[in-house]
């Protein structure tokens, strides 16, 4: 029984075969949250790594981290397994509890009907095909709850269905239960977490990609939209007292303006997966720091993206994005020119390309990150392991890590400061964590780490290497 729930699509988009964030530096660049070797660690500026932080379940954790402005902690999503419905209902919003309970009366009739039809067809999937994505998710949770009430009866019906034995086994497996998503503020003490305060909890609509306002006590985040296939952009105060929906049907690309009062985001002009994306800006916080009901967003530009949408607001208020440089209408089946980086003026009066030379940038420009001062942008390729640093105003491009045959980048670079960049690169034939400064050769800062810590930061294309990575030894330092 599969769904196309937004969180699943989103997690697949960020992980696996594409570069993903693994390092998040604090505002002062003195400490970083690092996802390495299956755990989450704090690392100092020289690369010293502490023991894995005790943050609960970690296999679906930390796709994004956002530091508090004073560096005292960070905001991130975490997942917890709640074994019983009785415990779960004390944690989730009342409307989620009710929405699952309203699905309970249809569970047994649907299972009995599917069991009667037998194993020759998809049966249950066919019967559920008319449900929306959210209804499908609610049905799965309701089925789990019904299993807790009548395990023998439900299991018997499931065993009569195609792959029903897999679902039944998942319900019986020790340690499984309801997956609760939490958006938490983690406070630090030394090399560990001293406090974890939950801002939001959800069974059906997890909060993802939190980003703290650079000037105010609020953060923006994404949740699955009502259709289950796109996202809604929301904002909440850090004390949890106020929450607003900013926009619906948006892409997973947004950023705060330097004053911390407005959000810039991308949204498809057509349906799901549309290449034509519009870039908008809307104010969500008043001058005194209170949330305000968003007005109609101002449209800044339109972009043509062949890969994932990406946008970043620079320190001076300009907006950086990648697009195909096309003029519509066009002949043929689509744009054939190489993508380029563009900058929207702070007052939205003009859109200008970053003046890079032809061939300097990769064909896939979905993976870039601008420096804190907005003067440079680091770009990685997804099909090679090359890393480049581009001066935004001049277009001057430096390849700080050249491509190596058969290697692909699976880790986003992270700026430690305006003049220092950390990234993944080959060191003595293995992936490592590197530090680059202008005028200096890159140096490894993960030499003391177990090799398994950074083994997945790059990926080798050969099947042999992939097989070896599966059987590699775990990180014993965790």
XYZ file of N, CA and C in Angstrom, residues 211-468:
774
model
N 13.369 27.444 9.090
C 14.349 28.515 8.879
C 14.001 29.690 9.778
N 14.905 29.981 10.704
C 14.685 31.036 11.683
C 14.886 32.400 11.035
N 14.016 33.348 11.362
C 14.165 34.719 10.876
C 15.487 35.302 11.371
N 16.231 36.006 10.512
C 17.524 36.566 10.930
C 17.406 37.739 11.892
N 16.197 38.258 12.117
C 16.049 39.429 12.985
C 14.966 39.273 14.047
N 14.057 38.321 13.887
C 12.918 38.219 14.797
C 12.757 36.785 15.308
N 11.993 36.650 16.413
C 11.796 35.344 17.035
C 10.661 34.593 16.342
N 10.920 34.197 15.126
C 9.942 33.458 14.328
C 10.704 32.557 13.364
N 10.011 31.533 12.865
C 10.632 30.671 11.865
C 9.603 30.275 10.823
N 10.080 30.061 9.611
C 9.245 29.591 8.506
C 9.525 28.110 8.294
N 8.553 27.405 7.745
C 8.710 25.978 7.494
C 7.683 25.535 6.455
N 7.848 24.307 5.968
C 6.925 23.719 5.006
C 6.122 22.606 5.657
N 4.877 22.462 5.234
C 4.068 21.306 5.610
C 3.436 20.742 4.342
N 3.037 19.468 4.345
C 2.322 18.943 3.188
C 1.027 19.714 2.984
N 0.754 20.085 1.749
C -0.485 20.790 1.449
C -1.656 19.817 1.529
N -2.860 20.337 1.428
C -4.050 19.503 1.592
C -4.143 18.395 0.550
N -3.589 18.642 -0.647
C -3.654 17.608 -1.678
C -2.613 16.522 -1.480
N -1.684 16.727 -0.539
C -0.663 15.730 -0.257
C 0.442 15.663 -1.279
N 0.413 16.526 -2.302
C 1.409 16.445 -3.377
C 2.226 17.721 -3.514
N 1.908 18.746 -2.777
C 2.663 19.989 -2.814
C 2.838 20.470 -1.384
N 3.360 21.677 -1.217
C 3.680 22.175 0.110
C 2.935 23.451 0.418
N 2.747 23.683 1.706
C 2.270 24.965 2.198
C 3.405 25.612 2.977
N 3.591 26.905 2.792
C 4.619 27.656 3.515
C 3.955 28.321 4.718
N 4.505 28.071 5.902
C 3.926 28.613 7.123
C 4.999 29.308 7.951
N 4.552 30.090 8.934
C 5.461 30.773 9.840
C 4.885 30.693 11.243
N 5.760 30.560 12.245
C 5.347 30.438 13.633
C 6.335 31.186 14.511
N 5.868 31.767 15.602
C 6.779 32.411 16.545
C 7.536 31.338 17.326
N 8.718 31.674 17.824
C 9.547 30.684 18.508
C 8.978 30.255 19.851
N 8.043 31.025 20.390
C 7.374 30.573 21.614
C 6.113 29.778 21.314
N 5.788 29.616 20.022
C 4.640 28.819 19.619
C 3.296 29.484 19.805
N 3.284 30.768 20.146
C 2.025 31.436 20.474
C 1.238 31.890 19.256
N 1.881 32.026 18.099
C 1.193 32.541 16.916
C 1.699 31.807 15.687
N 0.762 31.521 14.757
C 1.100 30.760 13.551
C 0.255 31.248 12.387
N 0.874 31.350 11.207
C 0.163 31.817 10.017
C 0.553 30.958 8.815
N -0.413 30.729 7.936
C -0.120 30.136 6.633
C 0.216 31.260 5.667
N 1.383 31.180 5.030
C 1.853 32.229 4.127
C 1.348 31.990 2.709
N 1.501 30.778 2.210
C 1.080 30.461 0.838
C 0.927 28.954 0.702
N 0.072 28.540 -0.211
C -0.138 27.129 -0.498
C 0.367 26.807 -1.906
N 0.576 25.509 -2.147
C 1.026 25.026 -3.460
C 2.351 25.692 -3.856
N 3.322 25.648 -2.947
C 4.628 26.235 -3.213
C 5.650 25.127 -3.439
N 6.808 25.509 -3.945
C 7.931 24.584 -4.099
C 8.775 24.600 -2.828
N 9.685 23.655 -2.734
C 10.532 23.561 -1.543
C 11.734 24.494 -1.678
N 11.476 25.766 -1.981
C 12.537 26.761 -2.146
C 12.036 28.074 -1.565
N 12.626 28.506 -0.442
C 12.219 29.758 0.172
C 13.349 30.281 1.044
N 13.287 31.580 1.393
C 14.321 32.189 2.220
C 13.783 33.478 2.822
N 14.385 33.904 3.936
C 14.043 35.171 4.566
C 14.791 36.324 3.913
N 14.192 37.500 3.919
C 14.901 38.719 3.538
C 15.801 39.148 4.697
N 16.828 39.971 4.441
C 17.781 40.322 5.503
C 17.151 40.979 6.723
N 16.046 41.715 6.555
C 15.402 42.341 7.705
C 14.559 41.367 8.515
N 14.455 40.125 8.046
C 13.736 39.098 8.779
C 12.240 39.276 8.821
N 11.689 40.115 7.949
C 10.258 40.390 7.993
C 9.486 39.800 6.811
N 10.165 39.471 5.741
C 9.484 38.968 4.540
C 10.110 37.655 4.087
N 9.319 36.883 3.355
C 9.788 35.627 2.793
C 9.766 35.699 1.273
N 10.795 35.142 0.670
C 10.851 34.976 -0.781
C 10.700 33.482 -1.057
N 9.809 33.117 -1.962
C 9.567 31.706 -2.223
C 9.256 31.485 -3.698
N 9.406 30.225 -4.120
C 9.088 29.830 -5.486
C 7.828 28.978 -5.486
N 7.059 29.100 -6.575
C 5.829 28.322 -6.724
C 5.637 27.970 -8.189
N 5.193 26.748 -8.481
C 4.970 26.361 -9.874
C 3.798 27.123 -10.471
N 3.943 27.507 -11.738
C 2.861 28.209 -12.416
C 1.798 27.239 -12.915
N 2.172 25.972 -13.041
C 1.205 24.962 -13.462
C 0.997 23.947 -12.372
N 0.980 22.678 -12.749
C 0.729 21.615 -11.789
C 1.995 21.152 -11.112
N 1.865 20.013 -10.423
C 2.982 19.428 -9.696
C 4.143 19.142 -10.640
N 5.357 19.522 -10.222
C 6.539 19.276 -11.024
C 6.710 20.225 -12.191
N 5.948 21.307 -12.230
C 6.034 22.267 -13.326
C 7.414 22.922 -13.367
N 8.018 22.988 -14.573
C 9.337 23.607 -14.728
C 9.275 25.130 -14.652
N 8.146 25.691 -15.004
C 7.992 27.139 -14.973
C 7.618 27.554 -13.548
N 8.514 28.311 -12.900
C 8.339 28.689 -11.509
C 8.317 30.210 -11.377
N 7.425 30.697 -10.535
C 7.397 32.129 -10.233
C 8.068 32.369 -8.879
N 8.705 33.517 -8.744
C 9.397 33.892 -7.506
C 8.625 35.046 -6.876
N 8.243 34.871 -5.618
C 7.393 35.846 -4.938
C 8.061 36.349 -3.659
N 7.611 37.520 -3.208
C 8.024 38.055 -1.909
C 6.782 38.552 -1.180
N 6.690 38.248 0.125
C 5.535 38.675 0.912
C 5.978 38.957 2.345
N 5.461 40.026 2.923
C 5.784 40.387 4.303
C 4.928 39.559 5.252
N 5.569 39.018 6.305
C 4.852 38.176 7.267
C 5.058 38.632 8.711
N 5.963 39.595 8.943
C 6.250 40.075 10.298
C 6.253 41.594 10.293
N 5.622 42.194 11.294
C 5.581 43.648 11.410
C 6.892 44.166 11.980
N 7.031 45.484 12.008
C 8.260 46.104 12.498
C 8.542 45.779 13.962
N 7.491 45.542 14.757
C 7.692 45.222 16.169
C 7.839 43.716 16.414
N 7.923 42.927 15.348
C 8.191 41.501 15.481
C 6.990 40.602 15.574
N 5.786 41.134 15.410
C 4.576 40.313 15.483
C 4.235 39.735 14.119
N 3.649 38.539 14.115
C 3.190 37.957 12.853
C 2.005 38.750 12.333
N 1.966 38.902 11.022
C 0.849 39.595 10.393
C 0.266 38.716 9.310
N -1.009 38.874 9.041
C -1.641 38.108 7.981
C -1.040 38.508 6.645
N -0.470 37.569 5.918
C 0.189 37.919 4.655
C -0.789 38.490 3.641
N -0.338 39.516 2.933
C -1.131 40.048 1.838
C -0.842 39.299 0.559
N -1.202 39.885 -0.561
C -0.930 39.259 -1.843
C 0.565 39.355 -2.136
N 1.222 38.213 -2.397
C 2.665 38.240 -2.672
C 2.984 39.039 -3.934
N 4.117 39.746 -3.906
C 4.614 40.449 -5.088
C 5.442 39.474 -5.922
N 5.183 39.426 -7.213
C 5.937 38.545 -8.106
C 7.197 39.254 -8.559
N 8.348 38.644 -8.314
C 9.642 39.249 -8.633
C 10.167 38.809 -9.990
N 9.970 37.555 -10.344
C 10.520 37.031 -11.606
C 9.888 35.672 -11.892
N 10.147 35.163 -13.089
C 9.722 33.822 -13.492
C 10.955 33.062 -13.967
N 11.083 31.809 -13.543
C 12.251 31.004 -13.879
C 11.832 29.707 -14.536
N 12.728 29.163 -15.359
C 12.543 27.847 -15.963
C 13.569 26.921 -15.342
N 13.118 25.970 -14.542
C 14.026 25.064 -13.842
C 13.897 23.664 -14.414
N 15.043 23.054 -14.724
C 15.032 21.686 -15.240
C 15.229 20.666 -14.127
N 15.713 21.128 -12.980
C 15.923 20.241 -11.849
C 15.131 20.792 -10.670
N 15.648 20.690 -9.484
C 14.884 21.176 -8.349
C 14.951 22.697 -8.274
N 13.869 23.382 -7.905
C 13.903 24.829 -7.734
C 14.800 25.201 -6.555
N 15.495 26.329 -6.661
C 16.356 26.809 -5.584
C 16.402 28.322 -5.634
N 16.325 28.953 -4.466
C 16.377 30.410 -4.376
C 17.049 30.783 -3.064
N 17.816 31.872 -3.057
C 18.463 32.352 -1.844
C 18.518 33.866 -1.868
N 18.175 34.486 -0.728
C 18.249 35.934 -0.604
C 19.634 36.307 -0.089
N 20.309 37.225 -0.777
C 21.649 37.638 -0.405
C 21.606 38.682 0.710
N 22.761 38.958 1.303
C 22.842 39.854 2.451
C 22.391 41.272 2.129
N 22.497 41.686 0.875
C 22.085 43.037 0.499
C 20.645 43.097 -0.009
N 19.919 41.990 0.092
C 18.520 41.971 -0.313
C 18.275 41.478 -1.718
N 19.317 41.288 -2.505
C 19.130 40.727 -3.839
C 18.756 39.246 -3.727
N 18.150 38.729 -4.773
C 17.675 37.351 -4.763
C 18.413 36.559 -5.834
N 19.028 35.458 -5.431
C 19.802 34.599 -6.325
C 18.988 33.372 -6.687
N 18.952 33.049 -7.978
C 18.261 31.840 -8.418
C 18.903 31.336 -9.705
N 18.537 30.124 -10.103
C 19.040 29.529 -11.340
C 17.888 29.343 -12.304
N 18.159 29.512 -13.605
C 17.108 29.373 -14.609
C 17.711 29.129 -15.971
N 16.898 28.561 -16.853
C 17.250 28.526 -18.263
C 17.070 29.932 -18.827
N 18.035 30.464 -19.573
C 17.906 31.806 -20.150
C 17.105 31.773 -21.448
N 15.782 31.689 -21.336
C 14.939 31.543 -22.516
C 13.973 32.702 -22.633
N 13.519 32.909 -23.853
C 12.463 33.873 -24.133
C 11.275 33.108 -24.701
N 10.128 33.327 -24.136
C 8.924 32.633 -24.595
C 8.064 33.551 -25.458
N 7.400 33.026 -26.478
C 7.377 31.605 -26.873
C 8.672 31.194 -27.565
N 8.903 29.884 -27.618
C 10.090 29.342 -28.251
C 9.695 28.176 -29.139
N 10.514 27.888 -30.119
C 10.242 26.763 -31.009
C 10.806 25.480 -30.415
N 10.400 24.357 -30.962
C 10.920 23.079 -30.505
C 10.199 22.584 -29.267
N 10.811 21.587 -28.627
C 10.185 20.946 -27.474
C 10.546 21.591 -26.156
N 11.544 22.480 -26.145
C 11.921 23.104 -24.880
C 13.248 23.811 -25.003
N 13.685 24.481 -23.924
C 14.939 25.223 -23.955
C 16.144 24.294 -24.080
N 17.127 24.745 -24.858
C 18.331 23.945 -25.057
C 19.580 24.645 -24.537
N 19.463 25.892 -24.079
C 20.607 26.617 -23.561
C 20.961 26.130 -22.164
N 22.236 26.313 -21.794
C 22.676 25.922 -20.462
C 22.070 26.849 -19.422
N 21.735 26.333 -18.234
C 21.187 27.188 -17.194
C 22.221 28.171 -16.690
N 21.760 29.256 -16.095
C 22.651 30.277 -15.549
C 22.115 30.721 -14.197
N 22.999 31.361 -13.445
C 22.595 31.999 -12.202
C 22.156 33.424 -12.503
N 21.084 33.853 -11.842
C 20.560 35.205 -12.031
C 20.377 35.877 -10.676
N 20.387 37.206 -10.701
C 20.189 37.992 -9.490
C 19.067 38.996 -9.736
N 18.086 39.013 -8.827
C 17.021 40.010 -8.857
C 17.440 41.166 -7.955
N 17.370 42.375 -8.440
C 17.734 43.545 -7.644
C 16.888 43.610 -6.378
N 17.433 44.217 -5.327
C 16.737 44.293 -4.048
C 15.385 44.990 -4.170
N 15.295 45.965 -5.083
C 14.016 46.657 -5.291
C 13.195 46.021 -6.409
N 13.639 44.852 -6.888
C 12.951 44.090 -7.929
C 12.861 44.831 -9.252
N 13.760 45.793 -9.470
C 13.689 46.595 -10.689
C 14.332 45.916 -11.885
N 15.169 44.915 -11.656
C 15.884 44.283 -12.771
C 16.303 42.872 -12.396
N 16.464 42.036 -13.416
C 17.021 40.698 -13.267
C 18.240 40.605 -14.158
N 19.395 40.301 -13.570
C 20.641 40.257 -14.338
C 21.341 38.919 -14.125
N 22.006 38.416 -15.167
C 22.729 37.153 -15.008
C 24.053 37.363 -14.286
N 24.467 36.366 -13.519
C 25.821 36.362 -12.980
C 26.760 36.142 -14.164
N 27.729 37.039 -14.375
C 28.505 37.019 -15.628
C 29.592 35.946 -15.688
N 29.184 34.691 -15.578
C 30.141 33.596 -15.690
C 30.442 33.312 -17.159
N 31.621 32.777 -17.413
C 32.000 32.417 -18.781
C 31.287 31.138 -19.195
N 30.995 30.978 -20.491
C 30.337 29.753 -20.962
C 31.118 28.506 -20.565
N 30.424 27.541 -20.029
C 31.051 26.291 -19.635
C 31.616 26.279 -18.232
N 31.605 27.430 -17.533
C 32.149 27.463 -16.177
C 31.259 26.757 -15.166
N 29.954 26.772 -15.411
C 29.016 26.213 -14.449
C 28.496 24.866 -14.925
N 28.086 24.009 -13.978
C 27.538 22.703 -14.371
C 26.175 22.845 -15.029
N 25.735 21.781 -15.686
C 24.437 21.796 -16.353
C 23.294 21.726 -15.356
N 23.574 21.209 -14.163
C 22.562 21.124 -13.110
C 22.864 22.189 -12.076
N 22.051 23.248 -12.033
C 22.297 24.354 -11.109
C 21.293 24.368 -9.952
N 20.827 23.206 -9.546
C 19.894 23.158 -8.436
C 20.558 23.109 -7.083
N 21.907 23.069 -7.061
C 22.614 22.841 -5.812
C 23.672 23.921 -5.612
N 23.249 25.029 -5.019
C 24.170 26.129 -4.734
C 23.854 26.717 -3.376
N 24.834 27.398 -2.795
C 24.633 28.080 -1.521
C 25.513 29.321 -1.486
N 24.915 30.453 -1.161
C 25.620 31.727 -1.145
C 26.320 31.935 0.191
N 27.424 32.675 0.161
C 28.174 32.992 1.376
C 27.376 33.958 2.243
N 27.668 34.030 3.549
C 26.917 34.915 4.442
C 26.924 36.383 4.024
N 28.002 36.853 3.380
C 28.043 38.245 2.942
C 27.438 38.446 1.560
N 27.014 37.368 0.916
C 26.359 37.461 -0.378
C 27.268 37.788 -1.537
N 28.574 37.636 -1.359
C 29.508 37.978 -2.420
C 29.908 36.772 -3.282
N 29.792 35.574 -2.711
C 30.174 34.372 -3.442
C 29.051 33.350 -3.369
N 29.106 32.386 -4.283
C 28.183 31.261 -4.244
C 28.972 29.992 -4.554
N 28.762 28.963 -3.740
C 29.376 27.659 -3.969
C 28.399 26.788 -4.744
N 28.899 26.095 -5.762
C 28.066 25.269 -6.626
C 28.660 23.870 -6.690
N 27.821 22.841 -6.549
C 28.276 21.466 -6.720
C 27.494 20.829 -7.856
N 28.096 19.834 -8.457
C 27.409 19.042 -9.471
C 26.840 17.794 -8.821
N 25.733 17.295 -9.366
C 25.186 16.039 -8.869
C 25.723 14.841 -9.647
N 26.243 15.079 -10.852
C 26.752 13.980 -11.673
C 28.268 13.812 -11.557
N 28.969 14.789 -10.968
C 30.391 14.655 -10.670
C 30.594 15.102 -9.225
N 31.852 15.119 -8.775
C 32.127 15.591 -7.421
C 32.821 16.945 -7.429
N 32.707 17.672 -8.544
C 33.352 18.979 -8.651
C 32.660 20.009 -7.759
N 33.455 20.920 -7.196
C 32.950 22.022 -6.382
C 33.554 23.311 -6.908
N 32.714 24.313 -7.147
C 33.181 25.600 -7.667
C 32.719 26.724 -6.753
N 33.511 27.802 -6.710
C 33.143 29.020 -5.996
C 33.101 30.159 -7.018
N 31.971 30.863 -7.045
C 31.743 31.905 -8.041
C 31.559 33.251 -7.337
N 32.270 34.274 -7.817
C 32.026 35.629 -7.342
C 30.787 36.164 -8.059
N 29.785 36.540 -7.291
C 28.493 36.873 -7.883
C 28.559 38.104 -8.774
N 29.281 39.148 -8.380
C 29.298 40.378 -9.166
C 30.182 40.294 -10.404
N 31.294 39.539 -10.320
C 32.234 39.482 -11.444
C 32.083 38.219 -12.279
N 31.518 37.159 -11.717
C 31.417 35.884 -12.422
C 32.685 35.062 -12.365
N 33.725 35.571 -11.700
C 34.985 34.818 -11.589
C 34.723 33.481 -10.907
N 35.158 32.393 -11.544
C 34.859 31.042 -11.070
C 36.146 30.299 -10.742
N 36.197 29.707 -9.566
C 37.325 28.869 -9.162
C 36.820 27.439 -8.932
N 37.473 26.481 -9.530
C 37.186 25.081 -9.239
C 38.067 24.703 -8.050
N 37.491 24.662 -6.859
C 38.294 24.398 -5.659
C 38.458 22.905 -5.405
N 37.622 22.089 -6.071
C 37.782 20.639 -6.004
C 37.420 20.076 -7.366
N 38.381 19.529 -8.110
C 38.117 19.068 -9.483
C 37.326 17.768 -9.497
N 36.706 17.459 -10.638
C 35.969 16.190 -10.736
C 36.919 15.007 -10.796
N 36.470 13.895 -10.238
C 37.222 12.650 -10.289
C 36.374 11.609 -11.021
N 36.986 10.789 -11.852
C 36.221 9.817 -12.636
C 35.359 8.918 -11.755
N 34.100 8.771 -12.143
C 33.140 7.864 -11.517
C 32.657 8.304 -10.138
N 33.042 9.490 -9.679
C 32.577 9.955 -8.373
C 31.498 11.020 -8.552
N 30.487 10.988 -7.658
C 29.382 11.936 -7.680
C 29.213 12.574 -6.299
N 28.860 13.853 -6.294
C 28.684 14.556 -5.026
C 27.312 14.260 -4.436
N 27.290 13.979 -3.150
C 26.032 13.738 -2.443
C 25.911 14.620 -1.198
N 26.729 15.693 -1.146
C 26.755 16.563 0.028
C 26.837 18.021 -0.397
N 25.956 18.848 0.134
C 25.996 20.277 -0.150
C 27.154 20.935 0.584
N 27.838 21.898 -0.059
C 28.833 22.685 0.671
C 28.157 23.510 1.759
N 28.928 23.933 2.755
C 28.387 24.762 3.835
C 29.405 25.848 4.168
N 28.958 27.094 4.161
C 29.840 28.217 4.478
C 30.035 28.309 5.989
N 31.289 28.244 6.411
C 31.643 28.430 7.816
C 31.657 29.907 8.171
N 32.072 30.727 7.217
C 32.083 32.184 7.332
C 32.045 32.740 5.919
N 32.126 34.058 5.783
C 32.097 34.647 4.446
C 33.323 34.271 3.630
N 34.403 33.848 4.289
C 35.650 33.551 3.590
C 36.051 32.083 3.677
N 35.240 31.243 4.340
C 35.597 29.845 4.538
C 34.428 28.942 4.146
N 34.751 27.919 3.379
C 33.740 26.979 2.891
C 34.152 25.563 3.247
N 33.211 24.781 3.745
C 33.473 23.358 3.961
C 32.676 22.550 2.941
N 33.231 21.423 2.518
C 32.620 20.625 1.454
C 33.183 19.215 1.491
N 32.583 18.328 0.726
C 33.044 16.949 0.622
C 33.932 16.800 -0.608
N 35.032 16.080 -0.447
C 35.947 15.834 -1.570
C 36.767 14.583 -1.284
N 37.381 14.051 -2.328
C 38.246 12.887 -2.156
C 39.543 13.289 -1.463
N 39.923 12.508 -0.478
C 41.192 12.690 0.221
C 41.808 11.311 0.398
N 42.924 11.079 -0.273
C 43.582 9.775 -0.245
C 42.616 8.669 -0.689
N 41.825 8.999 -1.711
C 40.958 8.015 -2.327
C 39.634 7.769 -1.635
N 39.321 8.517 -0.561
C 38.076 8.317 0.175
C 37.404 9.656 0.436
N 36.069 9.699 0.556
C 35.383 10.950 0.856
C 35.815 11.509 2.202
N 35.989 12.827 2.255
C 36.412 13.489 3.486
C 35.777 14.869 3.564
N 35.859 15.477 4.743
C 35.332 16.832 4.972
C 36.478 17.813 4.833
N 36.335 18.756 3.913
C 37.410 19.670 3.571
C 37.044 21.114 3.923
N 38.082 21.929 4.162
C 37.919 23.355 4.437
C 38.712 24.153 3.415
N 38.071 25.153 2.801
C 38.718 26.014 1.817
C 38.714 27.459 2.296
N 39.850 28.133 2.134
C 39.960 29.569 2.336
C 40.580 30.180 1.091
N 40.176 31.397 0.763
C 40.718 32.095 -0.402
C 42.238 32.148 -0.318
N 42.918 31.744 -1.406
C 44.367 31.808 -1.474
C 45.086 30.651 -0.831
N 44.357 29.689 -0.258
C 44.979 28.537 0.389
C 44.441 27.252 -0.229
N 45.243 26.210 -0.293
C 44.723 24.928 -0.785
C 43.766 24.331 0.237
N 42.754 23.613 -0.209
C 41.830 22.972 0.734
C 42.580 21.992 1.641
N 42.115 21.881 2.870
C 42.713 20.917 3.797
C 41.622 20.094 4.464
N 41.978 18.869 4.808
C 41.024 17.947 5.424
C 40.874 18.271 6.905
N 39.622 18.352 7.386
C 39.391 18.590 8.810
C 38.668 17.417 9.469
N 38.576 16.305 8.745
C 37.941 15.119 9.319
C 38.918 13.955 9.419
N 40.213 14.251 9.459
C 41.215 13.191 9.454
C 41.093 12.272 10.667
N 40.629 12.798 11.798
C 40.520 11.987 13.009
C 39.217 11.195 13.076
N 38.324 11.378 12.099
C 37.036 10.692 12.114
C 37.168 9.284 11.532
N 36.320 8.353 11.942
C 36.267 7.056 11.256
C 35.894 7.269 9.783
N 36.475 6.494 8.909
C 36.197 6.641 7.475
C 34.715 6.475 7.158
N 34.015 5.671 7.950
C 32.600 5.442 7.688
C 31.762 6.703 7.892
N 32.292 7.675 8.642
C 31.534 8.887 8.936
C 31.162 9.656 7.677
N 32.096 9.718 6.734
C 31.883 10.504 5.518
C 31.786 9.635 4.272
N 31.641 8.332 4.446
C 31.650 7.411 3.297
C 30.545 7.719 2.300
N 29.388 8.204 2.769
C 28.256 8.470 1.881
C 28.195 9.920 1.423
N 29.194 10.715 1.783
C 29.188 12.122 1.375
C 29.477 12.266 -0.120
N 30.182 11.300 -0.674
C 30.337 11.164 -2.122
C 29.892 9.755 -2.489
N 29.587 9.549 -3.749
C 29.146 8.222 -4.185
C 29.932 7.793 -5.417
N 30.421 6.569 -5.383
C 31.111 5.996 -6.536
C 30.089 5.300 -7.417
N 30.235 5.427 -8.706
C 29.236 4.900 -9.637
C 29.307 3.390 -9.806
N 30.398 2.763 -9.422
C 30.543 1.330 -9.668
C 29.699 0.525 -8.695
N 29.122 -0.551 -9.170
C 28.296 -1.414 -8.328
C 29.122 -2.045 -7.226
N 30.403 -2.326 -7.521
C 31.263 -2.953 -6.524
C 31.417 -2.055 -5.309
N 31.646 -0.755 -5.552
C 31.836 0.166 -4.445
C 30.557 0.317 -3.649
N 29.393 0.336 -4.357
C 28.124 0.451 -3.655
C 27.909 -0.761 -2.742
N 28.270 -1.948 -3.240
C 28.104 -3.146 -2.433
C 29.003 -3.087 -1.206
N 30.239 -2.578 -1.373
C 31.154 -2.464 -0.254
C 30.635 -1.490 0.788
